[in-house]
Structure formats: structure tokens, C-alpha cells
mmCIF file of N, CA and C in Angstrom:
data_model
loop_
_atom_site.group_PDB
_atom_site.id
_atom_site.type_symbol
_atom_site.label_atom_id
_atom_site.label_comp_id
_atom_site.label_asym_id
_atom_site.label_seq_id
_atom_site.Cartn_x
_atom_site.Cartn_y
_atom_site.Cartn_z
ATOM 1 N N UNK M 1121 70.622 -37.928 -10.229
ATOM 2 C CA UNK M 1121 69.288 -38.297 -10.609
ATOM 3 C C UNK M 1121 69.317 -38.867 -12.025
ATOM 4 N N UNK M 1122 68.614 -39.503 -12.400
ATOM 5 C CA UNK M 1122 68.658 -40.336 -13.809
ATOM 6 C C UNK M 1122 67.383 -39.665 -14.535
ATOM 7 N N UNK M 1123 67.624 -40.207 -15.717
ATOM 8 C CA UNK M 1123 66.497 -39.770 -16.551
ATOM 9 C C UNK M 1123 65.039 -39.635 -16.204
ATOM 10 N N UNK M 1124 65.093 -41.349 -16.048
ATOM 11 C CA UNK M 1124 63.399 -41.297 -15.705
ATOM 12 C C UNK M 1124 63.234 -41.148 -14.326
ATOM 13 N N UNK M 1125 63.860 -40.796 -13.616
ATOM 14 C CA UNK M 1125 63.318 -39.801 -12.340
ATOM 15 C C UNK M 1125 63.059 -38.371 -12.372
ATOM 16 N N UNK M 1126 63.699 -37.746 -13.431
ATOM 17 C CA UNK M 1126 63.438 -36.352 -13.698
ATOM 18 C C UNK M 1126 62.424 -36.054 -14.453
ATOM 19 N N UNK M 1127 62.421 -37.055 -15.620
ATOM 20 C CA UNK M 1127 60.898 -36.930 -16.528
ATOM 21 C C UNK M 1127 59.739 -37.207 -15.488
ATOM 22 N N UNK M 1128 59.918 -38.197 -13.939
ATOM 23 C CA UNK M 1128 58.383 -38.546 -13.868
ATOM 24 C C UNK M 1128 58.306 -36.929 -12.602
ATOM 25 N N UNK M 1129 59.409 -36.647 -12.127
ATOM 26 C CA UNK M 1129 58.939 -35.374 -10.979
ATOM 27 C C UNK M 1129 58.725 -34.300 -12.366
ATOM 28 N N UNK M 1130 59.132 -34.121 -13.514
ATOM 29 C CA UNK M 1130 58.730 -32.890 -13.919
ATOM 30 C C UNK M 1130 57.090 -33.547 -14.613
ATOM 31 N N UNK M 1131 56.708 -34.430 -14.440
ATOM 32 C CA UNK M 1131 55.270 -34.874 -15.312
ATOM 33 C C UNK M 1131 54.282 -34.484 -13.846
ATOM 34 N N UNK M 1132 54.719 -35.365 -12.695
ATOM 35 C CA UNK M 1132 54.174 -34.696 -11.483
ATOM 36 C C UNK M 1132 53.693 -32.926 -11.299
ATOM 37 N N UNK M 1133 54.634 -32.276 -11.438
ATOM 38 C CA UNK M 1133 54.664 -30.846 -11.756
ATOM 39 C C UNK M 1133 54.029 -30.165 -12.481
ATOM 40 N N UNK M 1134 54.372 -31.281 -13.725
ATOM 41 C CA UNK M 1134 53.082 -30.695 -15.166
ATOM 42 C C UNK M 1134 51.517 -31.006 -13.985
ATOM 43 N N UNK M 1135 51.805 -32.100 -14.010
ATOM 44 C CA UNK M 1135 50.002 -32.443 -13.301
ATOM 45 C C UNK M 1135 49.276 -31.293 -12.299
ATOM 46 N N UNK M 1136 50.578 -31.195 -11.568
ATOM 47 C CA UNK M 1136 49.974 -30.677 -10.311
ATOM 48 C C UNK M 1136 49.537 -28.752 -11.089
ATOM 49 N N UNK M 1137 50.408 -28.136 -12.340
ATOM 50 C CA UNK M 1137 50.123 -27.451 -12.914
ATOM 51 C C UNK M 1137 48.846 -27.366 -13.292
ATOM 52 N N UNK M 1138 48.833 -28.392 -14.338
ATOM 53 C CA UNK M 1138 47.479 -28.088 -14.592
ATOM 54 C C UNK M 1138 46.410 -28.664 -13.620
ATOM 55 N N UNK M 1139 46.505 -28.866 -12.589
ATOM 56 C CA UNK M 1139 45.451 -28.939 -11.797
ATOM 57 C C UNK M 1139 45.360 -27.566 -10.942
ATOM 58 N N UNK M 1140 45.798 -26.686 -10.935
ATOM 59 C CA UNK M 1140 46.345 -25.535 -10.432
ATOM 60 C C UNK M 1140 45.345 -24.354 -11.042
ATOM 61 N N UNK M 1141 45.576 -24.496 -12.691
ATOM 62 C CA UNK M 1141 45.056 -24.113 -13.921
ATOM 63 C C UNK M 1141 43.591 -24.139 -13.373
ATOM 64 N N UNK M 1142 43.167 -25.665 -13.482
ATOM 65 C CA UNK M 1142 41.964 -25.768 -13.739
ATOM 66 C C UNK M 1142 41.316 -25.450 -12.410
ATOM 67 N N UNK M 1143 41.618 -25.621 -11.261
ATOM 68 C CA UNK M 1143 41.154 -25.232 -10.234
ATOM 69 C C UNK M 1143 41.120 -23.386 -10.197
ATOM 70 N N UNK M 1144 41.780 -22.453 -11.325
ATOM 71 C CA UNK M 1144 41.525 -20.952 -11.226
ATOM 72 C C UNK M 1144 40.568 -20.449 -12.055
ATOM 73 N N UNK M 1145 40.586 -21.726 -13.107
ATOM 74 C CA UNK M 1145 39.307 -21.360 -14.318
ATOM 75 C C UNK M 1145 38.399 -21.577 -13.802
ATOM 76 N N UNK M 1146 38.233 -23.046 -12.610
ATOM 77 C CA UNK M 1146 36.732 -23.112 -11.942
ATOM 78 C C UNK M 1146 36.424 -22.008 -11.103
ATOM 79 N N UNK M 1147 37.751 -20.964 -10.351
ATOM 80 C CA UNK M 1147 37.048 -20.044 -9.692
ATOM 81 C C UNK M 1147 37.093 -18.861 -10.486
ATOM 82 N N UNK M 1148 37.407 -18.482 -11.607
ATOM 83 C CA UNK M 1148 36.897 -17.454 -12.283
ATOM 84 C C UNK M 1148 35.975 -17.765 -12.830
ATOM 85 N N UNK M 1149 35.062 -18.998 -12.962
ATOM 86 C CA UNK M 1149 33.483 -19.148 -13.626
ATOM 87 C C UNK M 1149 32.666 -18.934 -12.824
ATOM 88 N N UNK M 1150 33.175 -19.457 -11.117
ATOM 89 C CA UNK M 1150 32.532 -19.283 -9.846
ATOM 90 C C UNK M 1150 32.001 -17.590 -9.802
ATOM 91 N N UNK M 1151 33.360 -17.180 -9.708
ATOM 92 C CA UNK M 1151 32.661 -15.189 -9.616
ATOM 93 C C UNK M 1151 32.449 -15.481 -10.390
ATOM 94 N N UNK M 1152 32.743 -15.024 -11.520
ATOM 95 C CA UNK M 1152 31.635 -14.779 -12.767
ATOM 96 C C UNK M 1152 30.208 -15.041 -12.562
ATOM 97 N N UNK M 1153 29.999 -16.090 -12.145
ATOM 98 C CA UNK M 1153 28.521 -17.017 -11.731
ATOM 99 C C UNK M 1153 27.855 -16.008 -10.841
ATOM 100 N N UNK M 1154 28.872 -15.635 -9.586
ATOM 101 C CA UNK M 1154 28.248 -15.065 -8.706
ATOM 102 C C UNK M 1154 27.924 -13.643 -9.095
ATOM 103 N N UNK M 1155 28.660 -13.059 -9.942
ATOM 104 C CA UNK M 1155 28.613 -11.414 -10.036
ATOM 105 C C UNK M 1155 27.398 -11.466 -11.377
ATOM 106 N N UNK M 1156 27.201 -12.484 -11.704
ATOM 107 C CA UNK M 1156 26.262 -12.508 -12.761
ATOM 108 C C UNK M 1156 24.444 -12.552 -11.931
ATOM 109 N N UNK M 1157 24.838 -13.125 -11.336
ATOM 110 C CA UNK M 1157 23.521 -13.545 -9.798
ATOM 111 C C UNK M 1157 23.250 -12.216 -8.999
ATOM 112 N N UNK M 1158 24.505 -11.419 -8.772
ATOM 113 C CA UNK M 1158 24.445 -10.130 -7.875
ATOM 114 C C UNK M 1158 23.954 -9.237 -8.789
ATOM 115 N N UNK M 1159 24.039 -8.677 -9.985
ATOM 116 C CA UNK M 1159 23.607 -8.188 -11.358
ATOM 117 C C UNK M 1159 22.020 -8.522 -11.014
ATOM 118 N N UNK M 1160 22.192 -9.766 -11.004
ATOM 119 C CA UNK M 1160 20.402 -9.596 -10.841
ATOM 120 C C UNK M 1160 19.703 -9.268 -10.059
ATOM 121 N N UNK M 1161 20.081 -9.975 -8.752
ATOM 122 C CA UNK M 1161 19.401 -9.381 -7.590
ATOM 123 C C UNK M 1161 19.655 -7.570 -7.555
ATOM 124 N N UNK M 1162 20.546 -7.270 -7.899
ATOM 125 C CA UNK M 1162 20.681 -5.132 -7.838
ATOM 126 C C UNK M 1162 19.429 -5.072 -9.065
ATOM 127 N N UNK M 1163 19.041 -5.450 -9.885
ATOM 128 C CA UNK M 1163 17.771 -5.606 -11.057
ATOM 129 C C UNK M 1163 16.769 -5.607 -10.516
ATOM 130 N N UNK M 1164 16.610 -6.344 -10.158
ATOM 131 C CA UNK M 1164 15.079 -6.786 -9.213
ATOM 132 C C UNK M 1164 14.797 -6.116 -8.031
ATOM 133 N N UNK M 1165 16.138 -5.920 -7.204
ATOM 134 C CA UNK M 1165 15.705 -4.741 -5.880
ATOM 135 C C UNK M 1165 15.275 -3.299 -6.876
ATOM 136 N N UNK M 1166 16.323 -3.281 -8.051
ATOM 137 C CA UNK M 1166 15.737 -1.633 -8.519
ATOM 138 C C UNK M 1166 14.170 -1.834 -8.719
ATOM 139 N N UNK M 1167 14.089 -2.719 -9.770
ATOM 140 C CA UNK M 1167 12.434 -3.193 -9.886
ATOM 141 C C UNK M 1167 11.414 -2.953 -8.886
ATOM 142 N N UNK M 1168 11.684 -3.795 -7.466
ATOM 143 C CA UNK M 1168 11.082 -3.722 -6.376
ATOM 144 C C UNK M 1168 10.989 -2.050 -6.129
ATOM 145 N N UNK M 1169 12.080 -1.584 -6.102
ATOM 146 C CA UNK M 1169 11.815 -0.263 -5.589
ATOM 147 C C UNK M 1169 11.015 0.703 -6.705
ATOM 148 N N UNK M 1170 11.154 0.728 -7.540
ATOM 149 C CA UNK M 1170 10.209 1.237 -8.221
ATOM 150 C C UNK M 1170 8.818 0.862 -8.469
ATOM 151 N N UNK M 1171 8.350 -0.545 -7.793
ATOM 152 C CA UNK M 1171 7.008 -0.509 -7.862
ATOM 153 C C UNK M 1171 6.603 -0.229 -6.151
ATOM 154 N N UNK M 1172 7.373 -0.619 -5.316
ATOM 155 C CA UNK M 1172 7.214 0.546 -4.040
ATOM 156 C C UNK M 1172 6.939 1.961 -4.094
ATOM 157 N N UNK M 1173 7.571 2.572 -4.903
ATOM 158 C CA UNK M 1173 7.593 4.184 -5.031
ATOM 159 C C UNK M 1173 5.986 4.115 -5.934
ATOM 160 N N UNK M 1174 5.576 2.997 -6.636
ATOM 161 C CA UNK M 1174 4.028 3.259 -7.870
ATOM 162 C C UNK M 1174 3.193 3.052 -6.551
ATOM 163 N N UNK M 1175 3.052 2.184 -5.823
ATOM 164 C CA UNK M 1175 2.210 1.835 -4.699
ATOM 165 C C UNK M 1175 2.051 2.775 -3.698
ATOM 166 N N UNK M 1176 3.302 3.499 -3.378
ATOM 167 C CA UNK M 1176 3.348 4.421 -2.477
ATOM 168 C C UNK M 1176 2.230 5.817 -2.744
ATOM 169 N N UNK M 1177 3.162 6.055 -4.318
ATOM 170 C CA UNK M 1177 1.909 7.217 -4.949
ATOM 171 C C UNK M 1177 0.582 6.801 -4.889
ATOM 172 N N UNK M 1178 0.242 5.587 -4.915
ATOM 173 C CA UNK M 1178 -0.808 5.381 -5.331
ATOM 174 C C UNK M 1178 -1.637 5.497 -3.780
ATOM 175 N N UNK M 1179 -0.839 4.654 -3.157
ATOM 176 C CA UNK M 1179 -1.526 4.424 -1.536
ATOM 177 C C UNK M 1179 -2.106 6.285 -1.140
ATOM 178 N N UNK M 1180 -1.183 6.959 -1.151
ATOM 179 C CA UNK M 1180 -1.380 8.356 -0.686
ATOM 180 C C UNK M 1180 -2.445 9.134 -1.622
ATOM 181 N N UNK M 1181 -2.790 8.994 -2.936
ATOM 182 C CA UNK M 1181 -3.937 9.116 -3.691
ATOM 183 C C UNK M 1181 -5.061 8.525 -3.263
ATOM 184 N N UNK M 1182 -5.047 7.732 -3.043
ATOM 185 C CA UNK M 1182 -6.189 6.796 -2.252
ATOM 186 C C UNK M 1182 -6.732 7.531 -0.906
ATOM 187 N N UNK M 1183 -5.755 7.530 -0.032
ATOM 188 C CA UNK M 1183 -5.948 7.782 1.387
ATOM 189 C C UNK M 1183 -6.561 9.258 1.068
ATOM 190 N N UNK M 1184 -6.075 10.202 0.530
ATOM 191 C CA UNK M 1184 -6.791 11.598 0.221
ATOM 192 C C UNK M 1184 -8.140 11.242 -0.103
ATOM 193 N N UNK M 1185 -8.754 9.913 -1.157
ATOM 194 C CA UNK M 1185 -10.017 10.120 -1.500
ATOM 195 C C UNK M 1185 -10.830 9.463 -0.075
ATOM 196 N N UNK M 1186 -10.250 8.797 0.781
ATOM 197 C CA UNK M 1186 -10.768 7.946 1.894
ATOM 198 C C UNK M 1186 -11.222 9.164 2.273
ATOM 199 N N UNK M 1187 -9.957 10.015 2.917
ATOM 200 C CA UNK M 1187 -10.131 11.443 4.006
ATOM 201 C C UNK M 1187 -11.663 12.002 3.195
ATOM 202 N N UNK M 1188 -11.473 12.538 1.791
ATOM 203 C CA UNK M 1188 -12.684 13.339 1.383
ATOM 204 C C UNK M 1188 -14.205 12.414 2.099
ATOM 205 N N UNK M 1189 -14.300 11.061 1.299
ATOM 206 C CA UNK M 1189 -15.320 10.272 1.426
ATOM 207 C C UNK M 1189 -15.691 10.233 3.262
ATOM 208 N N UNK M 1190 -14.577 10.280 4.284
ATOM 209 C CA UNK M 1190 -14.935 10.027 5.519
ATOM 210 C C UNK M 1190 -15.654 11.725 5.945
ATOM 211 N N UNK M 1191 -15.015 12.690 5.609
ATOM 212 C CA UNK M 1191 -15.867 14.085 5.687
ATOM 213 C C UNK M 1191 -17.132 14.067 4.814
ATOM 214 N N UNK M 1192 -17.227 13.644 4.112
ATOM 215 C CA UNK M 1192 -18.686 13.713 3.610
ATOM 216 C C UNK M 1192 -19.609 12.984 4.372
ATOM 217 N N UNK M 1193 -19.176 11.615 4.362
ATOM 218 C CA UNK M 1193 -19.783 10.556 5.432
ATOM 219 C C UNK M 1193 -20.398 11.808 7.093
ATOM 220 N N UNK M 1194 -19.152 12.160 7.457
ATOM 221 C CA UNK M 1194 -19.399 13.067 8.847
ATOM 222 C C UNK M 1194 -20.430 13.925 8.367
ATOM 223 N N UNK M 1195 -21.032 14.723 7.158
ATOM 224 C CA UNK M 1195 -20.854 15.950 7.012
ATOM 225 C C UNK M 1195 -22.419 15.112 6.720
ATOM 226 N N UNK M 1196 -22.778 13.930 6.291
ATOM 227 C CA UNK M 1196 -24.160 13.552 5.897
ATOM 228 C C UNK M 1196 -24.889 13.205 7.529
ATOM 229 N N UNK M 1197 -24.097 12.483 7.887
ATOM 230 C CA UNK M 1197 -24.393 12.335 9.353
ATOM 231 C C UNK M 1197 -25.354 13.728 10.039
ATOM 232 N N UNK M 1198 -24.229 14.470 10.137
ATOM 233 C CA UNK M 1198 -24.858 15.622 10.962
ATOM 234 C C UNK M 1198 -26.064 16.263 9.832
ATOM 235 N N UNK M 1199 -25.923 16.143 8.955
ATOM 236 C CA UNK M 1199 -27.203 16.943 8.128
ATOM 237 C C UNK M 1199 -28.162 15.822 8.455
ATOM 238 N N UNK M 1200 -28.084 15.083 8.786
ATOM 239 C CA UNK M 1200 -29.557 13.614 9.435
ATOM 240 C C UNK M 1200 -29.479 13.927 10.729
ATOM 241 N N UNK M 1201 -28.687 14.147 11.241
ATOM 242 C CA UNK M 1201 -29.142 14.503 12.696
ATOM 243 C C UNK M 1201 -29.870 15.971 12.362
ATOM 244 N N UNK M 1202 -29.729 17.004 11.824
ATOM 245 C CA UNK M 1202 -30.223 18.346 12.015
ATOM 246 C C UNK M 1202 -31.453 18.081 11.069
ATOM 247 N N UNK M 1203 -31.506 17.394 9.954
ATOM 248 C CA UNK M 1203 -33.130 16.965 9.422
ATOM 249 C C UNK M 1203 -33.782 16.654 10.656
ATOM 250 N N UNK M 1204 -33.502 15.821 11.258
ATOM 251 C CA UNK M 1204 -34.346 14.965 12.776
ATOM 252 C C UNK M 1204 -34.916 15.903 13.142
ATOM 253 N N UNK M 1205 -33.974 16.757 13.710
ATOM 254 C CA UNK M 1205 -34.361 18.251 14.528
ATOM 255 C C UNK M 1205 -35.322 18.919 14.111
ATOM 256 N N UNK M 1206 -34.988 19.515 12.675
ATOM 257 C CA UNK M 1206 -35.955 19.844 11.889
ATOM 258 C C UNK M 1206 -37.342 19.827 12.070
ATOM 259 N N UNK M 1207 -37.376 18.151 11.631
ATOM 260 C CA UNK M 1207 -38.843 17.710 11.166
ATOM 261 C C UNK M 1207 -39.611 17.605 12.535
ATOM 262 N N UNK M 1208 -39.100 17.708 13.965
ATOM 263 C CA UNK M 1208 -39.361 17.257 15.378
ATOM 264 C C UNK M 1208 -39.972 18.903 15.695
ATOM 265 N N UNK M 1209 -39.183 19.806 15.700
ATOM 266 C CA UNK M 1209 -39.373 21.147 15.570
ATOM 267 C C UNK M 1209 -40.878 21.141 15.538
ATOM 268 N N UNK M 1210 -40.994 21.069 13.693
ATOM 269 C CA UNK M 1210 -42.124 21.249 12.568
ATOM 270 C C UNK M 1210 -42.582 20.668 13.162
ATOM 271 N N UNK M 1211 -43.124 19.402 13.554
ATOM 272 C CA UNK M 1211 -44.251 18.636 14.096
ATOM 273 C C UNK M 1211 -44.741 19.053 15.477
ATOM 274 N N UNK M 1212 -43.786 20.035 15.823
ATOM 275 C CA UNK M 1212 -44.098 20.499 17.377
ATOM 276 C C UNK M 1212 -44.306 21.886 16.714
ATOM 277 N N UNK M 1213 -44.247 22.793 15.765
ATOM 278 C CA UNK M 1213 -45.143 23.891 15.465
ATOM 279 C C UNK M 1213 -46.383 23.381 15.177
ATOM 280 N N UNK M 1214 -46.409 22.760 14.528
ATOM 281 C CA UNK M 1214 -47.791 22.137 14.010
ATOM 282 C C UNK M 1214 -48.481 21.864 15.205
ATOM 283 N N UNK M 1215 -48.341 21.065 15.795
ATOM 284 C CA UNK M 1215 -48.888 20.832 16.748
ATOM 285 C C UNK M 1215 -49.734 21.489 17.521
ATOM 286 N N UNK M 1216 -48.371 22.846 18.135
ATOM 287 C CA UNK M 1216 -48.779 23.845 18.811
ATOM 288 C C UNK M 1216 -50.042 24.661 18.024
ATOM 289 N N UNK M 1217 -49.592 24.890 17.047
ATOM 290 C CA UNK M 1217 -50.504 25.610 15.963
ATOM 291 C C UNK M 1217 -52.256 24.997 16.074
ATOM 292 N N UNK M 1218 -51.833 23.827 15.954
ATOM 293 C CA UNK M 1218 -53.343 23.230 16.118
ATOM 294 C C UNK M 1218 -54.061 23.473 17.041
ATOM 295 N N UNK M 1219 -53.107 23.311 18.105
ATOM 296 C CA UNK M 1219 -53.639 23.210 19.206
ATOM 297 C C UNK M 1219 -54.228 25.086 20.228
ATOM 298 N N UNK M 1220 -53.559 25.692 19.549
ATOM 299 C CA UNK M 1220 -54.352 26.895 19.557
ATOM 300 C C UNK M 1220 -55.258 27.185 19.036
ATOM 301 N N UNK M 1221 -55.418 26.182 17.578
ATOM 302 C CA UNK M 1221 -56.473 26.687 16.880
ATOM 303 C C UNK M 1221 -58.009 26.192 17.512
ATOM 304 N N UNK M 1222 -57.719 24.799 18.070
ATOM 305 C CA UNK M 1222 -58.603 24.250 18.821
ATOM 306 C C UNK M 1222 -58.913 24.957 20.129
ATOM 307 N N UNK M 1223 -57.823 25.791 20.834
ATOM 308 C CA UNK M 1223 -58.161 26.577 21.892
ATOM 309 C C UNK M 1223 -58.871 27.503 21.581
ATOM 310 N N UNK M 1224 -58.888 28.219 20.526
ATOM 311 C CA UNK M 1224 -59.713 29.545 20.325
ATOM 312 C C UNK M 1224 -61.138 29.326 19.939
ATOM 313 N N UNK M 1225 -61.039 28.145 19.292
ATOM 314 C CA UNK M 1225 -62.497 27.660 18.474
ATOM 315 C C UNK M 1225 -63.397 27.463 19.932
ATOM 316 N N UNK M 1226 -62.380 27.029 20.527
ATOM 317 C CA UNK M 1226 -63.697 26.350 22.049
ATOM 318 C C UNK M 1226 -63.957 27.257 22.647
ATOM 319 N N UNK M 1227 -62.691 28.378 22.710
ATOM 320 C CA UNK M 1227 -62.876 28.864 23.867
ATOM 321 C C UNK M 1227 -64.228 30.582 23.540
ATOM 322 N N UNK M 1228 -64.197 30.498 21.852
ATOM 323 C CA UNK M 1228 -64.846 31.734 21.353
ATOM 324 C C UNK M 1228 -66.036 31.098 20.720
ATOM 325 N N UNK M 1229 -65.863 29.883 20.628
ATOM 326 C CA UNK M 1229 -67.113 29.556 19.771
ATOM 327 C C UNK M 1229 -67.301 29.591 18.417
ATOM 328 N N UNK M 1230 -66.212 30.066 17.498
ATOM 329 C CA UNK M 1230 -65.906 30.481 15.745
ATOM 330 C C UNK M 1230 -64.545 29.963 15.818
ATOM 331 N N UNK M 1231 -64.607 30.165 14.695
ATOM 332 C CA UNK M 1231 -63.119 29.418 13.859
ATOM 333 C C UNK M 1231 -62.061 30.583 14.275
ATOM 334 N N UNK M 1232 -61.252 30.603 13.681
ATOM 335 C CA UNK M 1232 -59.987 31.788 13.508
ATOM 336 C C UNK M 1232 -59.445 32.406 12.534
ATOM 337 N N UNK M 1233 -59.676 33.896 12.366
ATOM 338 C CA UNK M 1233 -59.658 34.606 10.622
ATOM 339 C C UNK M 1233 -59.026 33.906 9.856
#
């Protein structure tokens, strides 16, 4: 082999070297890139999950005041239904009441002590 056949296969070699090089630095920037990206997304899921767990408390605080507010709601209900009763009752004592009083008046001729 002669000179300048050995200088141009070892310049080849150099080349193909540093193309070798630079093709490991582009994939150690690559991870890097990526583990820098995965870093975040594990950030933001923690994030997420901790405002899941604020919402959660919160949802179940809520739903307790719904439950109270829907028993009261029930609990007003039936006190309007048993007023109804009530006042239906009363208007039917009254009634009756009168209506004896008018029986005795006719039937005696005077009022009632």
C-alpha cells in the first residue's frame, strides 16, 4: 500500500469516527430530551392527582350537605302535608261545632250556655 492510500482509508475512518461520535451525542441529547419530558409528565400527573384527591374531599363535603338539605326538603314536605290535615281537621271541628250550635238553638229555642 503506498502512502496516500493509507492516509485517505485512515481519513475515511477518522470520518466515519466522528460521525459515530456525533451520531451518540445526538442520542444522549435525545434521552436527555426525553427523560427531561418524562420528569414532567410524573409532575403534572402528581399535580393532577393531588387536585383529584382536593375535588374528591370536596365532592364528598358537598354530597353530605345535599343528603342534609334533601332530609329537610322530605322532612318540610311531610310537615305540609300534616299542616293540610291539620287545618282540614279544624275546619271540620268548627264546622261540626257550629253546626250543633245551630242544632240546639232550633231545636230548644235559646242559645247554648
Amino acid at each position: 500500500m503506498s502512502q496516500s492510500s493509507v492516509e485517505r482509508t485512515l481519513g475515511i475512518l477518522l470520518g466515519k469516527l466522528e460521525a459515530i461520535e456525533d451520531r451518540l451525542e445526538r442520542a444522549d441529547e435525545s434521552r436527555a430530551s426525553i427523560h427531561r419530558r418524562l420528569d414532567e409528565v410524573v409532575m403534572r400527573t402528581t399535580h393532577l392527582e393531588a387536585d383529584m384527591s382536593s375535588v374528591k374531599v370536596k365532592t364528598e363535603a358537598i354530597q353530605s350537605v345535599t343528603d342534609d338539605v334533601v332530609t329537610l326538603r322530605r322532612q318540610a314536605q311531610g310537615a305540609g302535608t300534616l299542616g293540610r290535615w291539620l287545618i282540614r281537621i279544624g275546619i271540620g271541628v268548627v264546622t261540626a261545632a257550629g253546626w250543633l250550635i245551630g242544632a240546639y238553638t232550633y231545636l230548644t229555642g235559646k242559645p247554648p250556655p
